[in-house]
Short mmCIF file of C-alpha atoms and ligand atoms in Angstrom, two decimals:
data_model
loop_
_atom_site.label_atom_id
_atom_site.label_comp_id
_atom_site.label_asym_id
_atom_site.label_seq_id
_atom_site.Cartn_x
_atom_site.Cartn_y
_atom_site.Cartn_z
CA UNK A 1 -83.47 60.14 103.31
CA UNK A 2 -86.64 61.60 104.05
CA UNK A 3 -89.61 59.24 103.99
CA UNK A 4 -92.12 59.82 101.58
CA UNK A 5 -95.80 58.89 100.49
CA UNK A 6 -98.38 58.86 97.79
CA UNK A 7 -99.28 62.44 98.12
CA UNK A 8 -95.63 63.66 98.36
CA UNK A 9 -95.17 65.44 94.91
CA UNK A 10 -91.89 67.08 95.55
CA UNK A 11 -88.65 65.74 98.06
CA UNK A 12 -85.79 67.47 98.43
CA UNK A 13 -82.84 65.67 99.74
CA UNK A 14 -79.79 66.63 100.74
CA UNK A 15 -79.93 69.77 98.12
CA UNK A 16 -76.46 72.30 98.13
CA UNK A 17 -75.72 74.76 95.60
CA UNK A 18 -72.38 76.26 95.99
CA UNK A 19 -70.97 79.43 93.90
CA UNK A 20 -67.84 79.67 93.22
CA UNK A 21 -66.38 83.03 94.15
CA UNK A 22 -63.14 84.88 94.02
CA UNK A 23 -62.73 83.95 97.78
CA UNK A 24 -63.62 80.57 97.60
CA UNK A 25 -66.99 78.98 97.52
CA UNK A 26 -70.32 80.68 98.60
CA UNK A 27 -72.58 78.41 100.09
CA UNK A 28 -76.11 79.69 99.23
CA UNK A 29 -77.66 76.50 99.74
CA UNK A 30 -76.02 73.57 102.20
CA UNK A 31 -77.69 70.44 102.74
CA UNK A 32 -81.80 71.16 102.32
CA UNK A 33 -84.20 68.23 102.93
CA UNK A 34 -87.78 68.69 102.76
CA UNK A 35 -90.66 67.23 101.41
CA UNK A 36 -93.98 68.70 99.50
CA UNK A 37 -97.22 66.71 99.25
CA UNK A 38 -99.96 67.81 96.74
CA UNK A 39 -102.19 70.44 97.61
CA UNK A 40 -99.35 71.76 100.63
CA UNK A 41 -97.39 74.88 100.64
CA UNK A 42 -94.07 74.70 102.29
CA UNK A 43 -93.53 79.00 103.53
CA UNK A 44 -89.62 79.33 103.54
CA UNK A 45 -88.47 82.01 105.66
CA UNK A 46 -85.24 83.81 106.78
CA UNK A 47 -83.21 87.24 106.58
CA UNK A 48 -82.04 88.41 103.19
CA UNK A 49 -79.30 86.20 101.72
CA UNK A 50 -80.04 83.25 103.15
CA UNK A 51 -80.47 81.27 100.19
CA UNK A 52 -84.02 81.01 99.76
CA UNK A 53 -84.21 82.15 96.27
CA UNK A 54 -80.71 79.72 95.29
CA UNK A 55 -83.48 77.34 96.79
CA UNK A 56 -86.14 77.64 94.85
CA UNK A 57 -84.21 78.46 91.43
CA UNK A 58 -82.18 75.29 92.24
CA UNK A 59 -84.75 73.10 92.65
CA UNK A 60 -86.42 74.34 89.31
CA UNK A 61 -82.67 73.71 87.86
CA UNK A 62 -82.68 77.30 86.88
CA UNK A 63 -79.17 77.45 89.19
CA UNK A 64 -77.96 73.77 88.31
CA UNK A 65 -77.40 71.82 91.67
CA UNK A 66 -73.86 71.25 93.36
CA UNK A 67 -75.14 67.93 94.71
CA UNK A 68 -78.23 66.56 95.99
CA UNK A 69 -81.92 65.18 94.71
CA UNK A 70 -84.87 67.10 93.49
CA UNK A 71 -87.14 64.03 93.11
CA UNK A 72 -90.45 65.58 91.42
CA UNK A 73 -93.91 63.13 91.24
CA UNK A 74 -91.18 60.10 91.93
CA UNK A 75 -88.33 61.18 89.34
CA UNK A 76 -84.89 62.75 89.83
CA UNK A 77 -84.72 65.64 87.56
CA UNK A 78 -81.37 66.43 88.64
CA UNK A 79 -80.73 63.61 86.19
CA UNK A 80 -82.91 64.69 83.39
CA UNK A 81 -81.80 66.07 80.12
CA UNK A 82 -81.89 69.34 78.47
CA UNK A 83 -84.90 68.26 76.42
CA UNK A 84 -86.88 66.10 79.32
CA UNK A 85 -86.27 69.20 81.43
CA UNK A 86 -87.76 71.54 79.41
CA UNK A 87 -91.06 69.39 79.19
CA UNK A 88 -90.84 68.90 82.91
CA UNK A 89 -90.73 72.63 83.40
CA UNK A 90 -94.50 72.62 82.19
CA UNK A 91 -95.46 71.30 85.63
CA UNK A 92 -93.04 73.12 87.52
CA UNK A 93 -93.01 77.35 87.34
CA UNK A 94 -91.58 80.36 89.47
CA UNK A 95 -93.30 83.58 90.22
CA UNK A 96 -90.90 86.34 90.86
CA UNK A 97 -90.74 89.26 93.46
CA UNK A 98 -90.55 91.78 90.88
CA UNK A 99 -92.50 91.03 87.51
CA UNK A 100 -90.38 93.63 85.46
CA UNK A 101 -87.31 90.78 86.13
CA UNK A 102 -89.32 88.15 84.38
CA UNK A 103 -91.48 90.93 81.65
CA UNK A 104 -90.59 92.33 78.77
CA UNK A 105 -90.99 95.93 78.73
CA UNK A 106 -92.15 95.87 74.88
CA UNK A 107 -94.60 92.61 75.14
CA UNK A 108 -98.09 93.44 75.93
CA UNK A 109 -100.27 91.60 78.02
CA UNK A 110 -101.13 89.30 75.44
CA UNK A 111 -97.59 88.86 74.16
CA UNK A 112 -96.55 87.73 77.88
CA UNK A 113 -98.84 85.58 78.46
CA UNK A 114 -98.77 83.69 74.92
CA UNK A 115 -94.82 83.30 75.11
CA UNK A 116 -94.78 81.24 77.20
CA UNK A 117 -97.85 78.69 75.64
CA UNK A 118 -95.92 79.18 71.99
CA UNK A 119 -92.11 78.59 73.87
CA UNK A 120 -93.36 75.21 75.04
CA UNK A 121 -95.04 74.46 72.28
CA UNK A 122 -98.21 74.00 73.09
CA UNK A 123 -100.24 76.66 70.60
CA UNK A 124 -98.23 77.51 67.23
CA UNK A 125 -98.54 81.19 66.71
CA UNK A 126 -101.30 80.56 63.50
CA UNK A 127 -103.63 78.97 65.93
CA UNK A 128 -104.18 82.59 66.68
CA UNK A 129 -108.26 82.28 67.32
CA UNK A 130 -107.20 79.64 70.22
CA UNK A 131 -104.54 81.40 71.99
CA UNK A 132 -106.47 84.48 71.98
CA UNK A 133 -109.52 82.73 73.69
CA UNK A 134 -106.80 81.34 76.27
CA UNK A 135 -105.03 84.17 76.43
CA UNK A 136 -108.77 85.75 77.92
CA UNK A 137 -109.55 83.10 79.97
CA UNK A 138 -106.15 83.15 82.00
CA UNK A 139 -106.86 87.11 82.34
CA UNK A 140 -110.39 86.27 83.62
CA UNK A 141 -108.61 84.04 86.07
CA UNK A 142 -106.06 86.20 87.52
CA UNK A 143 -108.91 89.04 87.87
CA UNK A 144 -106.97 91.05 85.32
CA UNK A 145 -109.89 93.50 82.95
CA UNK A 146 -110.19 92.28 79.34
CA UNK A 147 -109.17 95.67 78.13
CA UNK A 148 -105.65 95.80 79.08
CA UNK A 149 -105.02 92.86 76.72
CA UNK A 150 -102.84 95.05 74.42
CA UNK A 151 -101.22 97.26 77.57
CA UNK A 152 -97.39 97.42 77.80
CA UNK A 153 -96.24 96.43 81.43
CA UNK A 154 -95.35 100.28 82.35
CA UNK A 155 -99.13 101.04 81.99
CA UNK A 156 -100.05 99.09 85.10
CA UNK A 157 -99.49 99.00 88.09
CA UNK A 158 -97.87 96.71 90.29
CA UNK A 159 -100.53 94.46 91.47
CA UNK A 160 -102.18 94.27 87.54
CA UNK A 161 -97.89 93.08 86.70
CA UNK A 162 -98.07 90.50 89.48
CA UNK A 163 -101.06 89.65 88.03
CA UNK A 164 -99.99 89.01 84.47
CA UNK A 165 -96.62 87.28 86.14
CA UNK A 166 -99.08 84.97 87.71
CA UNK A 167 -100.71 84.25 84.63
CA UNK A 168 -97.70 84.01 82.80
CA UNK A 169 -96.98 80.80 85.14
CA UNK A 170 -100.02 79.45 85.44
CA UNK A 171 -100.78 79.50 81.52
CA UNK A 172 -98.79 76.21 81.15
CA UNK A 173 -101.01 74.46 83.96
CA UNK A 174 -98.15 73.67 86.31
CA UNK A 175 -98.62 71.13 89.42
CA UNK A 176 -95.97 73.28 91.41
CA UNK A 177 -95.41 76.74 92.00
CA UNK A 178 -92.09 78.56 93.70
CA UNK A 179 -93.71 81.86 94.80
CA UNK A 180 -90.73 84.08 95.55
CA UNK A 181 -91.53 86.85 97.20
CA UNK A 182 -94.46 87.59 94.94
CA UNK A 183 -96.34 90.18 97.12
CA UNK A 184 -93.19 92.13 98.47
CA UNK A 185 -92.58 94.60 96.09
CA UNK A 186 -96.17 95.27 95.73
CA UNK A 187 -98.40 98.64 98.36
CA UNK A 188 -99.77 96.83 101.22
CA UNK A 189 -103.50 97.34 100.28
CA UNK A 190 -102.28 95.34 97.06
CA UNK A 191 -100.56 92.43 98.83
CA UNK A 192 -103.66 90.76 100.43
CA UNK A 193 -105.37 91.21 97.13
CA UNK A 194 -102.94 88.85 95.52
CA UNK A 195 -102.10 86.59 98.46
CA UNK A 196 -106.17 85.96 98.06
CA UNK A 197 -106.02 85.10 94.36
CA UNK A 198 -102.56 83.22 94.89
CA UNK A 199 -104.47 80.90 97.75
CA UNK A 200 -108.01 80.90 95.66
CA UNK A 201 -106.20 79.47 92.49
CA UNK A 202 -104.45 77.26 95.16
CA UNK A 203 -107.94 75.65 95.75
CA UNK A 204 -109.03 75.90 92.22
CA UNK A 205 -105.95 74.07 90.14
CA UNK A 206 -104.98 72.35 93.62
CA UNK A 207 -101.82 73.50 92.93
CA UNK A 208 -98.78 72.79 95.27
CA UNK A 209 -96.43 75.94 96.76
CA UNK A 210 -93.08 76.80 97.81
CA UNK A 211 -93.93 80.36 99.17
CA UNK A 212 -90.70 82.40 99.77
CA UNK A 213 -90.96 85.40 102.45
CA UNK A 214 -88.59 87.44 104.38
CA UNK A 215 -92.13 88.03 107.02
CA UNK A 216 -93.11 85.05 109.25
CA UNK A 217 -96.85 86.57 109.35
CA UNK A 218 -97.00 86.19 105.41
CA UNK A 219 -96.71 82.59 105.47
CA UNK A 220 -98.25 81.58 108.73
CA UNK A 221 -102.12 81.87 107.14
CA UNK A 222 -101.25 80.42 103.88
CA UNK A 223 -98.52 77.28 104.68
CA UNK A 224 -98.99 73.73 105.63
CA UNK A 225 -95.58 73.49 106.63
CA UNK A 226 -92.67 76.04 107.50
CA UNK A 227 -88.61 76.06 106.85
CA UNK A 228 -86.60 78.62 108.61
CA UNK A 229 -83.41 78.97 106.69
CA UNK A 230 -80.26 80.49 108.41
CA UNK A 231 -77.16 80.80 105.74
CA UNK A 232 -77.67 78.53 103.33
CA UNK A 233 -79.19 75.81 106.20
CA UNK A 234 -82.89 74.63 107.65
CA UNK A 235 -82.80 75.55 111.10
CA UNK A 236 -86.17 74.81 112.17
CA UNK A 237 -89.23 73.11 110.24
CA UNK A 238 -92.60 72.32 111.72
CA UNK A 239 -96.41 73.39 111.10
CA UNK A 240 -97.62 77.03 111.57
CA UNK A 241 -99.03 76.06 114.77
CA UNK A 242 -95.53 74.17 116.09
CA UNK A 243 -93.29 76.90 114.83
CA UNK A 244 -95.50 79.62 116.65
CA UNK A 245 -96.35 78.11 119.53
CA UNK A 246 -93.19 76.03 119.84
CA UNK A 247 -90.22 77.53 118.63
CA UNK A 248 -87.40 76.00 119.05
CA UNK A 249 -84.50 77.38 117.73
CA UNK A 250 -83.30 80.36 119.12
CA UNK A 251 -83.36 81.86 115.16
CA UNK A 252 -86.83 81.38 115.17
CA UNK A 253 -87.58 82.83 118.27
CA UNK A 254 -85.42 86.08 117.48
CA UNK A 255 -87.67 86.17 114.23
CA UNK A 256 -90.98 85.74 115.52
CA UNK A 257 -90.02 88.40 118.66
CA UNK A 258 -89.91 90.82 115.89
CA UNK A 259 -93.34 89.90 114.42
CA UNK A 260 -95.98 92.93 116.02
CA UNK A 261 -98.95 91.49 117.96
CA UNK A 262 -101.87 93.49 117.66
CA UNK A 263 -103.32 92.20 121.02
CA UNK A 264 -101.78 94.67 123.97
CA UNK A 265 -102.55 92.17 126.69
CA UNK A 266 -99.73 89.68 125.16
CA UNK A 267 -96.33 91.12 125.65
CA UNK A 268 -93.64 89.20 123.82
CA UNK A 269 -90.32 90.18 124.57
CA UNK A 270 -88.09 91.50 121.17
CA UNK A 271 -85.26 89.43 121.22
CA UNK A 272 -82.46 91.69 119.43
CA UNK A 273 -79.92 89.48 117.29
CA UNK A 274 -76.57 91.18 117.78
CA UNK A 275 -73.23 89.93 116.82
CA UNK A 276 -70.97 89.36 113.27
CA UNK A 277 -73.06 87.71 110.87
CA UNK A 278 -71.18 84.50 110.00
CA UNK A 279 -69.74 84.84 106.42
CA UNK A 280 -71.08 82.20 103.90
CA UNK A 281 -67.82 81.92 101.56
CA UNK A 282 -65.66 79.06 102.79
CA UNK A 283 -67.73 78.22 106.35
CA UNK A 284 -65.95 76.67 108.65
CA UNK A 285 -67.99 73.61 111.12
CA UNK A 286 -70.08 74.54 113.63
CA UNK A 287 -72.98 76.47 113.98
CA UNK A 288 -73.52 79.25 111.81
CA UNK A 289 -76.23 80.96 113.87
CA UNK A 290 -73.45 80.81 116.74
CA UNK A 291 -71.66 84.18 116.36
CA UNK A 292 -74.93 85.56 117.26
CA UNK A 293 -76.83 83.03 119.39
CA UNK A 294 -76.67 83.91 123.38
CA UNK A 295 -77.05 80.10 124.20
CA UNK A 296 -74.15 79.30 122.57
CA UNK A 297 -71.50 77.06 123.77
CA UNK A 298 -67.93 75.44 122.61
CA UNK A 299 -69.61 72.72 121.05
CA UNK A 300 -71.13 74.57 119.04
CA UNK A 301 -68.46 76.19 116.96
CA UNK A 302 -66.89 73.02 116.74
CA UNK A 303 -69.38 71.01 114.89
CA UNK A 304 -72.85 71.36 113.74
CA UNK A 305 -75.88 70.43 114.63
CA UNK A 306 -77.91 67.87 112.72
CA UNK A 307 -82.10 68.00 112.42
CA UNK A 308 -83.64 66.56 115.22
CA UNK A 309 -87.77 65.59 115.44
CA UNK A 310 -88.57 66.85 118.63
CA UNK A 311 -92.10 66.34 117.52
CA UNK A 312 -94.09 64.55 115.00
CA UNK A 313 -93.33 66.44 111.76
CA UNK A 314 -91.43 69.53 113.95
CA UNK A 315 -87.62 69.25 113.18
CA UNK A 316 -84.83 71.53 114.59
CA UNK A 317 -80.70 71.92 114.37
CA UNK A 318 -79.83 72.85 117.67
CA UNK A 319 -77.39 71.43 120.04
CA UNK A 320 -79.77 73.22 123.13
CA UNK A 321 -82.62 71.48 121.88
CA UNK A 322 -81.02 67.73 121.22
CA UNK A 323 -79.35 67.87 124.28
CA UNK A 324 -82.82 68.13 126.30
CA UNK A 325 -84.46 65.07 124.81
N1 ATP B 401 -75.44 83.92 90.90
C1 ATP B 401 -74.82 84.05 92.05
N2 ATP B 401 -73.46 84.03 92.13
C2 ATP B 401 -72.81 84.16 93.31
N3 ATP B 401 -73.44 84.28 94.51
C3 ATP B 401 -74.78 84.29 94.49
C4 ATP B 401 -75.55 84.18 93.28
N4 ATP B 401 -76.87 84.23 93.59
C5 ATP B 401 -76.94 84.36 94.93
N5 ATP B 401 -75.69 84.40 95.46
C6 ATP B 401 -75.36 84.49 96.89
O1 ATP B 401 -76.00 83.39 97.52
C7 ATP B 401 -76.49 83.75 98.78
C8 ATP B 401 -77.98 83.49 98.84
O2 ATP B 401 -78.63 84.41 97.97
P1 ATP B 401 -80.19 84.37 97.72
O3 ATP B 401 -80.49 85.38 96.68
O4 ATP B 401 -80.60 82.96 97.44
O5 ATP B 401 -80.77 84.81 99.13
P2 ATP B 401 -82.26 85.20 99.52
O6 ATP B 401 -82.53 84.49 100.80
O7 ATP B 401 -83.18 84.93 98.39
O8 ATP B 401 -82.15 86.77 99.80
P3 ATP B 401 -83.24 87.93 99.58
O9 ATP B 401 -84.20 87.82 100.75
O10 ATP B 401 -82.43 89.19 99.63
O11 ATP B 401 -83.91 87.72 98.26
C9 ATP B 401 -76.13 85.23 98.97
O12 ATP B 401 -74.93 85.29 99.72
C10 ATP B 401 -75.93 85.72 97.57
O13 ATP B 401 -75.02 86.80 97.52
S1 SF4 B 402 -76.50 75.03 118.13
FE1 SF4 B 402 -75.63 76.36 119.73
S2 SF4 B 402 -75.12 78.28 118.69
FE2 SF4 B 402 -76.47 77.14 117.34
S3 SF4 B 402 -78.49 77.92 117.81
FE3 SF4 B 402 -78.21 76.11 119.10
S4 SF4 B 402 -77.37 76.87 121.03
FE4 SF4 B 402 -77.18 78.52 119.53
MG1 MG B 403 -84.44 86.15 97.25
#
């Protein structure tokens, strides 16, 4: 068990969430430890299908948990009930990738943003005069205009729907915030616009973050900490400045070779992954980076790898890396 302290709001131990499937069980999420203190954001990275969503649904119980802890401000809430859960879900929200999943198309702006407030109970729908002043002051905040209070969601665009999505979670002041993927549907001009809002509110509410990205470069301005996920599994966790000065794990390296660098004088070598992608129904031991990993050995697909510090606060699962120290 990881250790924790007074500013840890969220620990994660030992967190799996297994589907069954026709073909036996899919394990989206196998084994997860981390830990969140107030203020941080954790940036969870890896390809597509790796589990980071199953992560950060799990953790908000929206996928109930195969096994593990979600211990939130020093409570289990695996072990909540129905009604304690849906109180704790004031303090804990999700942003999705694509607002239209989470928006109705017939709600306006106003209607989205109250349903939540009126679900949870805390406006009735007569205090109308209330709501309406809150409903305006959580536009204000998100930088969305006054005068698209009655617009349906197909009137904007995708950065005003983020926008609204974000106010939508926000409007039940929540301590914690799983950001999935909230700027990668959206143009590129648009995405810094609401990374910047995303990290100003950050300052403002001092609200905590699990940011979910398939891009390293999103999350290396705006997290504390990192977690490279690799089927279902952390590979690699450390600071921004540990993971890219310091990578360890040869999944991390093949992910930041394929990060650009706008500087021509630094030449980093693309490091191409090749190889069967390990299937995650029904995994077998060993490694599951191992079909693909060049360094790999027979140990490896025998049995895996547990985390190992190999600095303060930088963790990694690989058998190259333990067997150096
Ligand atoms: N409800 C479900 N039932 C069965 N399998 C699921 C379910 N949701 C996700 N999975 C599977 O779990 C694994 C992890 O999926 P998940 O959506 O968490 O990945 P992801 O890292 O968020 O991917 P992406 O970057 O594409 O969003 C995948 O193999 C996926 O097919
Ligand atoms: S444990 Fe082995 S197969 Fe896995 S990443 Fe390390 S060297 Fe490669
Ligand atoms: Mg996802």
């Amino acid at each position: 068990m990881s250790l924790t302290n007074n500013d840890t709001l969220l620990q994660v131990n030992n967190l799996k969430k297994y589907f069954p499937t026709p073909h036996g069980l899919l394990y989206a999420v196998d084994n997860v430890s981390f830990n969140i203190n107030k203020g941080d954001t954790l940036g969870v990275v890896g390809e597509s299908g790796c589990g980071k969503s199953t992560l950060g649904r799990s953790i908000l119980r929206l996928h109930e948990p195969t096994a593990g802890e979600v211990i939130f401000e020093g409570k289990n809430i695996l072990s909540l009930n129905h009604a304690q859960m849906k109180h704790m879900r004031k303090d804990m929200q999700l942003i999705f990738q694509d607002p239209y999943e989470s928006l109705n198309p017939r709600m306006t702006v106003s209607q989205a943003i109250q349903a939540p407030m009126l679900i949870q109970g805390m406006y009735k729908s007569k205090d109308k005069a209330a709501l309406e002043k809150r409903t305006l002051e959580m536009m204000d905040m998100v930088g969305l205009a006054r005068r698209l209070v009655n617009s349906y969601p197909h009137e904007l665009d995708g950065g005003r729907r983020q926008r609204i999505g974000i106010a939508r979670a926000l409007a039940l002041k929540p301590k914690f915030i799983v950001c999935d993927e909230p700027v990668s549907a959206l143009d590129v001009s648009i995405q810094a616009q609401v990374l910047n809002l995303l990290q100003d509110l950050q300052e403002q509410l001092g609200l905590t973050y699990m940011f979910i990205t398939h891009d390293l470069s999103v999350v290396k301005h705006l997290s504390t900490q990192i977690m490279v996920m690799y089927l279902g599994q952390t590979v690699e966790i450390g600071s921004p400045d540990q993971l890219f000065h310091n990578p360890c794990h040869p999944y991390t390296k093949a992910l930041l070779s394929a990060i650009p660098i706008p500087d021509p004088e630094i030449k980093m070598e693309r490091i191409q992954l090749k190889g069967e992608i390990t299937s995650p129904i029904n995994v077998g031991p060993g490694c599951r980076f191992a079909k693909r990993c060049v360094y790999a050995k027979p140990e490896c697909h025998e049995r895996s790898c547990e985390m190992t510090e190999v600095e303060s606060g930088h963790k990694v699962a690989c058998f190259m890396v333990k067997d150096m120290m």
